[in-house]
Short mmCIF file of C-alpha atoms in Angstrom, two decimals:
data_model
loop_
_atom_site.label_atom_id
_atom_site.label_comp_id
_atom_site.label_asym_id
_atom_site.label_seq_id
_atom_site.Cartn_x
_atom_site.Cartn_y
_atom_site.Cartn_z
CA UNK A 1 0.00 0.00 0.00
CA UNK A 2 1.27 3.09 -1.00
CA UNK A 3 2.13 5.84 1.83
CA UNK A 4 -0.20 8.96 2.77
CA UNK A 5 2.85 11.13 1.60
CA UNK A 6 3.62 9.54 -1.56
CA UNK A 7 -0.05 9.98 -2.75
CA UNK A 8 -0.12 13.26 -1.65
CA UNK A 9 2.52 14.24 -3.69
CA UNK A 10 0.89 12.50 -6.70
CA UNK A 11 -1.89 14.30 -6.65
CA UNK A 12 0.08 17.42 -6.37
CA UNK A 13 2.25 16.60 -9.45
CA UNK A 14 -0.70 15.45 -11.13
CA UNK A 15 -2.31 18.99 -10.35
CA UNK A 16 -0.23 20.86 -11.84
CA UNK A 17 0.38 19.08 -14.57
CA UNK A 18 -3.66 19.59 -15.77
CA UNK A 19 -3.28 23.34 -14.22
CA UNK A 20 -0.51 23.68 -17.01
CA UNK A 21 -2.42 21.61 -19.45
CA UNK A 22 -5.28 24.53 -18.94
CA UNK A 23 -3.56 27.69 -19.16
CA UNK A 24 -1.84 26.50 -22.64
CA UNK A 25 -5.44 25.56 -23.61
CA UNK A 26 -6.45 28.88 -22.87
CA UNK A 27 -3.05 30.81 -23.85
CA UNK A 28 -4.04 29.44 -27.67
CA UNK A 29 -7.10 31.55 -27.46
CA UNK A 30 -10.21 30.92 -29.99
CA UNK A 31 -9.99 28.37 -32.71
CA UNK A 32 -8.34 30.47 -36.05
CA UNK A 33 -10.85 29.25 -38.88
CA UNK A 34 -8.07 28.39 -42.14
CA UNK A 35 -10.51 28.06 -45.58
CA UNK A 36 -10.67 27.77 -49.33
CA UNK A 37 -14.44 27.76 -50.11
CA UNK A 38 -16.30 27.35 -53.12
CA UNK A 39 -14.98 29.25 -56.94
CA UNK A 40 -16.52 29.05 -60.67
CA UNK A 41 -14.01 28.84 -63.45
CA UNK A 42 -14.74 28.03 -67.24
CA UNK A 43 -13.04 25.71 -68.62
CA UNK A 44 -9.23 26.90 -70.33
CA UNK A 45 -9.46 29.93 -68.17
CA UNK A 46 -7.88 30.67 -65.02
CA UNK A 47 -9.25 31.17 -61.21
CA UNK A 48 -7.81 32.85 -58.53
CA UNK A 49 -8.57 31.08 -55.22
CA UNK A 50 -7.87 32.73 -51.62
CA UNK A 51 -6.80 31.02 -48.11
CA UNK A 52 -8.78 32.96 -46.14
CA UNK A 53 -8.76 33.33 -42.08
CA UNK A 54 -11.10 33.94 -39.81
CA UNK A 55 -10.71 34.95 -35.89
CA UNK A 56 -6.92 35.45 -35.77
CA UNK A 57 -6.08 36.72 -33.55
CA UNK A 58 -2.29 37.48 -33.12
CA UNK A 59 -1.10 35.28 -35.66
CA UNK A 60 3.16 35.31 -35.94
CA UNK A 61 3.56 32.11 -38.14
CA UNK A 62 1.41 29.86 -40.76
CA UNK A 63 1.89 27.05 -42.75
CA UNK A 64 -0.04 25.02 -44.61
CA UNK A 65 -0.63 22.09 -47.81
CA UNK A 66 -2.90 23.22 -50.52
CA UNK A 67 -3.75 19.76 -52.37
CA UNK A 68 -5.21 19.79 -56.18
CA UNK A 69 -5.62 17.39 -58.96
CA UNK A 70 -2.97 17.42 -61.41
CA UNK A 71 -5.88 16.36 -64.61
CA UNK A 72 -7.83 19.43 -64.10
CA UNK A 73 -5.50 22.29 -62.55
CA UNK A 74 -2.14 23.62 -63.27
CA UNK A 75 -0.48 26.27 -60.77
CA UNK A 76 0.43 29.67 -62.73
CA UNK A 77 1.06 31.77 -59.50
CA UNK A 78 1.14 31.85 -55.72
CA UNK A 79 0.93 35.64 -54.21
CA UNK A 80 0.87 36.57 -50.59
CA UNK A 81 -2.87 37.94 -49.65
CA UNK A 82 -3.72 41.36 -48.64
CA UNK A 83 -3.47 40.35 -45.08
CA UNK A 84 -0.01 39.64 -44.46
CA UNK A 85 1.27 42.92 -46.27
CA UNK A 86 5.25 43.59 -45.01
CA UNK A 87 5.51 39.78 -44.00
CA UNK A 88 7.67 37.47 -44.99
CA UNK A 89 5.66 35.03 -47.43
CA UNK A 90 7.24 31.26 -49.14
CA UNK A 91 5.77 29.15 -51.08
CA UNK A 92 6.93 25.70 -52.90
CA UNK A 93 5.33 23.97 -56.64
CA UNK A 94 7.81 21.51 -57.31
CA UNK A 95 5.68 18.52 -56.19
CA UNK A 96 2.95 18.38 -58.44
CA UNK A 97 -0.60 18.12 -56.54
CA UNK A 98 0.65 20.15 -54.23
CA UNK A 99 1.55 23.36 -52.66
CA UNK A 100 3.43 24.30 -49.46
CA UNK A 101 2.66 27.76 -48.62
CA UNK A 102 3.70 29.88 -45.25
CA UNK A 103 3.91 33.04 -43.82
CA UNK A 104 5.78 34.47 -40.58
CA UNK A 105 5.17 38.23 -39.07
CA UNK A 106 6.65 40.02 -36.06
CA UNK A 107 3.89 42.26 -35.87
CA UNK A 108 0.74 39.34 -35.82
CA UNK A 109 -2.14 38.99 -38.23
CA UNK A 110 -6.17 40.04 -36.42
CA UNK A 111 -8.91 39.75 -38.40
CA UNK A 112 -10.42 38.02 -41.35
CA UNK A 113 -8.92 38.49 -44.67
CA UNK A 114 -6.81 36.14 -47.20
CA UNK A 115 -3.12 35.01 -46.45
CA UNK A 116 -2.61 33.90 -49.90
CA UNK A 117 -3.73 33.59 -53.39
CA UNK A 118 -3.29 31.06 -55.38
CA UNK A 119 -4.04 31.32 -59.39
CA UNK A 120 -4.83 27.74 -61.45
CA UNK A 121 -5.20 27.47 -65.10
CA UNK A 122 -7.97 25.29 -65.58
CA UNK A 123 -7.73 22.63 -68.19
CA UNK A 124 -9.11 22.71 -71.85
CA UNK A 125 -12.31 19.95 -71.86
CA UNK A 126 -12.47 19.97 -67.56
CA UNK A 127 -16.14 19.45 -66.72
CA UNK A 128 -17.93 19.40 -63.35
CA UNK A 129 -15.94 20.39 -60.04
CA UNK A 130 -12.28 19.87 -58.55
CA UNK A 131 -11.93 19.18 -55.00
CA UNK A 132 -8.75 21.75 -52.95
CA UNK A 133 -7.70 20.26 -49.99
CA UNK A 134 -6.13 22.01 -47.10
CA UNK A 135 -3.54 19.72 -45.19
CA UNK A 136 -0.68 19.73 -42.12
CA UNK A 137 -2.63 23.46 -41.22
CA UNK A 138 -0.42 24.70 -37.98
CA UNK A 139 -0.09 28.53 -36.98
CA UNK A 140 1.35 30.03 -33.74
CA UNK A 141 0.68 33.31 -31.79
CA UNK A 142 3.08 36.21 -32.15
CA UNK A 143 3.27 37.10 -28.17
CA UNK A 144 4.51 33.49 -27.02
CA UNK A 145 4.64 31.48 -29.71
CA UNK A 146 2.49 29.00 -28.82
CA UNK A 147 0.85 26.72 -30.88
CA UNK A 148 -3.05 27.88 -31.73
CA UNK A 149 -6.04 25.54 -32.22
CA UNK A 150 -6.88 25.37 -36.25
CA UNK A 151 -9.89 24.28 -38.31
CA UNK A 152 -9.16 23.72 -41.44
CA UNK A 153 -11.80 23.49 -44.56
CA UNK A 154 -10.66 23.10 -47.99
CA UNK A 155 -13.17 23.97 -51.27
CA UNK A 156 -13.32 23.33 -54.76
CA UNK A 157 -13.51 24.92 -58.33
CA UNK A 158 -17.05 24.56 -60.03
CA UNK A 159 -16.07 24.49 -64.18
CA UNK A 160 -18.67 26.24 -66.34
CA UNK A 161 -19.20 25.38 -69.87
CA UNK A 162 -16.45 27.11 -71.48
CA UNK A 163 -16.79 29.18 -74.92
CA UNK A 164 -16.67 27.95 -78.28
CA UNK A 165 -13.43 28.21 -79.80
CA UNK A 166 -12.39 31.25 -82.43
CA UNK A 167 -12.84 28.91 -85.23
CA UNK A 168 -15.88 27.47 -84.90
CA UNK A 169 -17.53 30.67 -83.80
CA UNK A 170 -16.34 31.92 -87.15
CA UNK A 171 -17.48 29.56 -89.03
CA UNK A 172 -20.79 29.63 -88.16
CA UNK A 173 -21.24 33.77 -88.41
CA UNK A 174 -19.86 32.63 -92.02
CA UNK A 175 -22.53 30.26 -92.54
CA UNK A 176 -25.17 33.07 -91.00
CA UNK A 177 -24.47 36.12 -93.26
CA UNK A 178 -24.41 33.06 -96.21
CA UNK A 179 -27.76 32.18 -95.72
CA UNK A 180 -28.93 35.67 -94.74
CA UNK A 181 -27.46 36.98 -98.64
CA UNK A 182 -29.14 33.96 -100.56
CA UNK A 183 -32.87 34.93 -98.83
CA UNK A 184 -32.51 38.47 -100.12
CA UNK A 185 -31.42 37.07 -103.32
CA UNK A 186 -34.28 35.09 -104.10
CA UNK A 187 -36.53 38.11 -102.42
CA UNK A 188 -35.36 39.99 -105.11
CA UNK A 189 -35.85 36.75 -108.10
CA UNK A 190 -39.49 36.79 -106.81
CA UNK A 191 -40.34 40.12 -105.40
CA UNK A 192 -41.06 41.83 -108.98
CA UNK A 193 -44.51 44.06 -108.31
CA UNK A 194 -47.65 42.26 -110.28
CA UNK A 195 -48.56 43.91 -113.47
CA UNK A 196 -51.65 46.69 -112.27
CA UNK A 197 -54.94 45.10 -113.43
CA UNK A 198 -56.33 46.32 -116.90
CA UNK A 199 -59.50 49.27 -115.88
CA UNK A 200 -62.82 47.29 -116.75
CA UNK A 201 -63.98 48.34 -120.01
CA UNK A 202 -66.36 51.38 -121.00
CA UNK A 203 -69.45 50.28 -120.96
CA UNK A 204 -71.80 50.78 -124.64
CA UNK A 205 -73.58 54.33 -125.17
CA UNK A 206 -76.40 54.13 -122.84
CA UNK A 207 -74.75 51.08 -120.03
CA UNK A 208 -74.27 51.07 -117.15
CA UNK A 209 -71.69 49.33 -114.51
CA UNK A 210 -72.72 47.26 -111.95
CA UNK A 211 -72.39 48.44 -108.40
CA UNK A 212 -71.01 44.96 -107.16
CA UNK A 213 -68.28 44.04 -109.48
CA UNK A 214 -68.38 46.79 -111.44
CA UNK A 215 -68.99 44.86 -115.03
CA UNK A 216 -69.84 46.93 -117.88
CA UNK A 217 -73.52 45.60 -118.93
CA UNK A 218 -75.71 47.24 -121.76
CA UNK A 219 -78.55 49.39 -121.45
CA UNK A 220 -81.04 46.89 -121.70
CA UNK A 221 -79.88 44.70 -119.29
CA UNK A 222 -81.71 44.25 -116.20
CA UNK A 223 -79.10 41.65 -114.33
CA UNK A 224 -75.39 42.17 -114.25
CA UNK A 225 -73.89 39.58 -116.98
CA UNK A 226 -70.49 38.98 -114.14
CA UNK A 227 -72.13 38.00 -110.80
CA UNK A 228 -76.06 38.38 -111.60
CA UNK A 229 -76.80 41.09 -109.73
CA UNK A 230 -79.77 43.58 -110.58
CA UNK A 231 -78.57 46.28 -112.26
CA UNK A 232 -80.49 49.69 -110.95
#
């Protein structure tokens, strides 16, 4: 059985061990909120997607994995975001699929805003969406450097129908002011005006025309000879 002193002491060591376990738990201060979210891109056009923060809060160091697939994304540039103006920003391409990205500050990033930015050329044909991953996430205050809590949520890259290419856009204005030149050509074949209809003929000394069609009938007539009507 173990001694009343021995235990005592324990419980003392084990104490302040979960007293120390606390107060770095609360030296980390609020969970800092590291995301991609959600961007459209056509496809053989380029995106620009932002790693955004929300609730630093006295942020000295980040670093961070952006993961993308190689079949629908190529990297053309990685640019530090408005939020980290004056600090010192690195970033690494050479494994394909992937980028390492980091930042480090002696004055610590507050706020909301985007750490980095992070063009992709989207590939000719890509349809539906592309998944970005955010990976090994880690960031430490400025103050004590100590390691802060992170949540990390990646995004993706919706692909629009992209535009027809130069050619075939040509081709069919082409075919359009083609078809639109042979209709007014045979407008103007068949659009001739219709000789003006002979004027009915006098009618003998004495006739008269009737009021209906106007037919020229003779003086004796009582009944239009054209559509039988009686003559007045």
């Amino acid at each position: 059985m173990m001694p009343r002193s021995s235990l005592f002491n324990h419980l003392l060591v084990l104490t302040a061990i979960m007293l120390i376990v606390l107060l770095a738990g609360a030296a980390r201060g609020q969970t800092l909120e590291v995301s991609i979210g959600e961007h459209e891109a056509k496809a053989g056009a380029t995106v620009t997607v932002p790693v955004t923060l929300r609730k630093a809060d006295d942020v000295g160091a980040l670093q961070a994995d952006l993961a993308y697939d190689t079949n629908v994304l190529s990297v053309e540039s990685v640019e530090p975001g408005p939020m980290i103006k004056g600090a010192m920003f690195d970033n690494e391409t050479k494994q394909p699929g992937r980028i390492a990205l980091g930042f480090a500050t002696l004055e610590g990033v507050s706020g909301d805003g985007a750490v980095a930015q992070v063009t992709f050329k989207v590939q000719d044909g890509a349809k539906g969406a592309t998944g970005l991953k955010l990976e090994n996430v880690r960031a430490w205050k400025q103050a004590d450097h100590l390691e802060q809590r992170v949540a990390a949520a990646g995004g993706k890259v919706v692909i629009a129908a992209g535009t027809l290419p130069i050619g075939l856009i040509a081709a069919i204005a082409g075919g359009v002011v083609l078809l639109l030149i042979i209709v007014v050509a045979m407008r103007g074949r068949g659009g001739q005006p219709a000789p003006a209809a002979a004027a009915p003929a006098a009618p003998a000394a004495g006739g008269v025309f009737c009021t209906q069609c106007g037919r020229a009938n003779t003086p004796t007539d009582k009944f239009c000879g054209g559509c039988g009507a009686k003559l007045s």
